[in-house]
Amino acid sequence: MSQQGWIAEHRGADRRERLLRLAKAGRDQFNRALPHWEKAQALLGRQLGDKRWRDLLTLSNEVTSLATKKGDLS
């Protein structure tokens, strides 16, 4: 994504720290992709039904939370 110019990288206060943000090209790409993503989510939600869709979102959020906790994966 960096090579496409979608992400801008900056150094943080600590030399080991890298700060990433969407560049203008990245925001433009995101805005082009978002309607397609929303359409795909709506279709999947209809196919799964309300309860299974909510269960999937809950489980996805739990997995993301577990995977992003620092030091808990060792």
Short mmCIF file of C-alpha atoms in Angstrom, two decimals:
data_model
loop_
_atom_site.label_atom_id
_atom_site.label_comp_id
_atom_site.label_asym_id
_atom_site.label_seq_id
_atom_site.Cartn_x
_atom_site.Cartn_y
_atom_site.Cartn_z
CA MET A 1 0.00 0.00 0.00
CA SER A 2 2.95 2.26 0.59
CA GLN A 3 4.19 1.72 -2.97
CA GLN A 4 0.79 2.74 -4.33
CA GLY A 5 0.98 5.96 -2.30
CA TRP A 6 -2.00 4.99 -0.14
CA ILE A 7 -0.12 5.15 3.18
CA ALA A 8 2.14 7.87 4.54
CA GLU A 9 4.75 6.84 7.09
CA HIS A 10 6.32 9.05 9.76
CA ARG A 11 8.81 8.36 12.52
CA GLY A 12 7.58 8.62 16.08
CA ALA A 13 9.39 10.09 19.07
CA ASP A 14 11.05 6.72 19.63
CA ARG A 15 13.24 5.63 16.69
CA ARG A 16 11.57 2.21 16.78
CA GLU A 17 8.13 3.74 16.36
CA ARG A 18 6.57 4.15 12.91
CA LEU A 19 3.34 6.08 12.52
CA LEU A 20 1.15 5.23 9.55
CA ARG A 21 -1.80 7.15 8.18
CA LEU A 22 -3.83 7.11 5.02
CA ALA A 23 -2.50 9.48 2.39
CA LYS A 24 -4.94 11.31 0.11
CA ALA A 25 -4.65 8.52 -2.47
CA GLY A 26 -5.46 6.01 0.29
CA ARG A 27 -8.52 7.95 1.38
CA ASP A 28 -9.66 8.17 -2.24
CA GLN A 29 -9.21 4.40 -2.68
CA PHE A 30 -11.07 3.75 0.58
CA ASN A 31 -13.97 5.94 -0.55
CA ARG A 32 -14.15 4.06 -3.87
CA ALA A 33 -14.11 0.66 -2.13
CA LEU A 34 -16.54 1.44 0.70
CA PRO A 35 -19.82 1.12 -1.28
CA HIS A 36 -18.71 -2.30 -2.58
CA TRP A 37 -17.79 -3.42 0.95
CA GLU A 38 -21.14 -2.23 2.33
CA LYS A 39 -23.00 -4.05 -0.45
CA ALA A 40 -21.09 -7.28 0.26
CA GLN A 41 -21.81 -6.99 4.00
CA ALA A 42 -25.51 -6.40 3.37
CA LEU A 43 -25.71 -9.43 1.08
CA LEU A 44 -23.92 -11.67 3.57
CA GLY A 45 -26.10 -10.35 6.39
CA ARG A 46 -29.24 -11.25 4.44
CA GLN A 47 -27.89 -14.71 3.62
CA LEU A 48 -26.91 -15.46 7.22
CA GLY A 49 -29.92 -13.89 8.89
CA ASP A 50 -29.91 -11.35 11.71
CA LYS A 51 -28.86 -13.60 14.59
CA ARG A 52 -26.02 -15.35 12.76
CA TRP A 53 -24.81 -12.02 11.34
CA ARG A 54 -24.71 -10.46 14.82
CA ASP A 55 -22.95 -13.58 16.15
CA LEU A 56 -20.35 -13.31 13.37
CA LEU A 57 -19.70 -9.64 14.15
CA THR A 58 -19.42 -10.36 17.88
CA LEU A 59 -16.97 -13.19 17.30
CA SER A 60 -14.94 -11.09 14.85
CA ASN A 61 -14.68 -8.30 17.41
CA GLU A 62 -13.59 -10.75 20.11
CA VAL A 63 -10.91 -12.26 17.86
CA THR A 64 -9.63 -8.79 16.93
CA SER A 65 -9.50 -7.78 20.58
CA LEU A 66 -7.57 -10.91 21.56
CA ALA A 67 -5.16 -10.59 18.64
CA THR A 68 -4.34 -6.97 19.38
CA LYS A 69 -3.71 -7.25 23.12
CA LYS A 70 -0.01 -6.65 23.64
CA GLY A 71 1.89 -9.50 25.26
CA ASP A 72 -1.07 -11.86 25.53
CA LEU A 73 -0.11 -14.14 22.64
CA SER A 74 3.10 -15.58 24.08
#
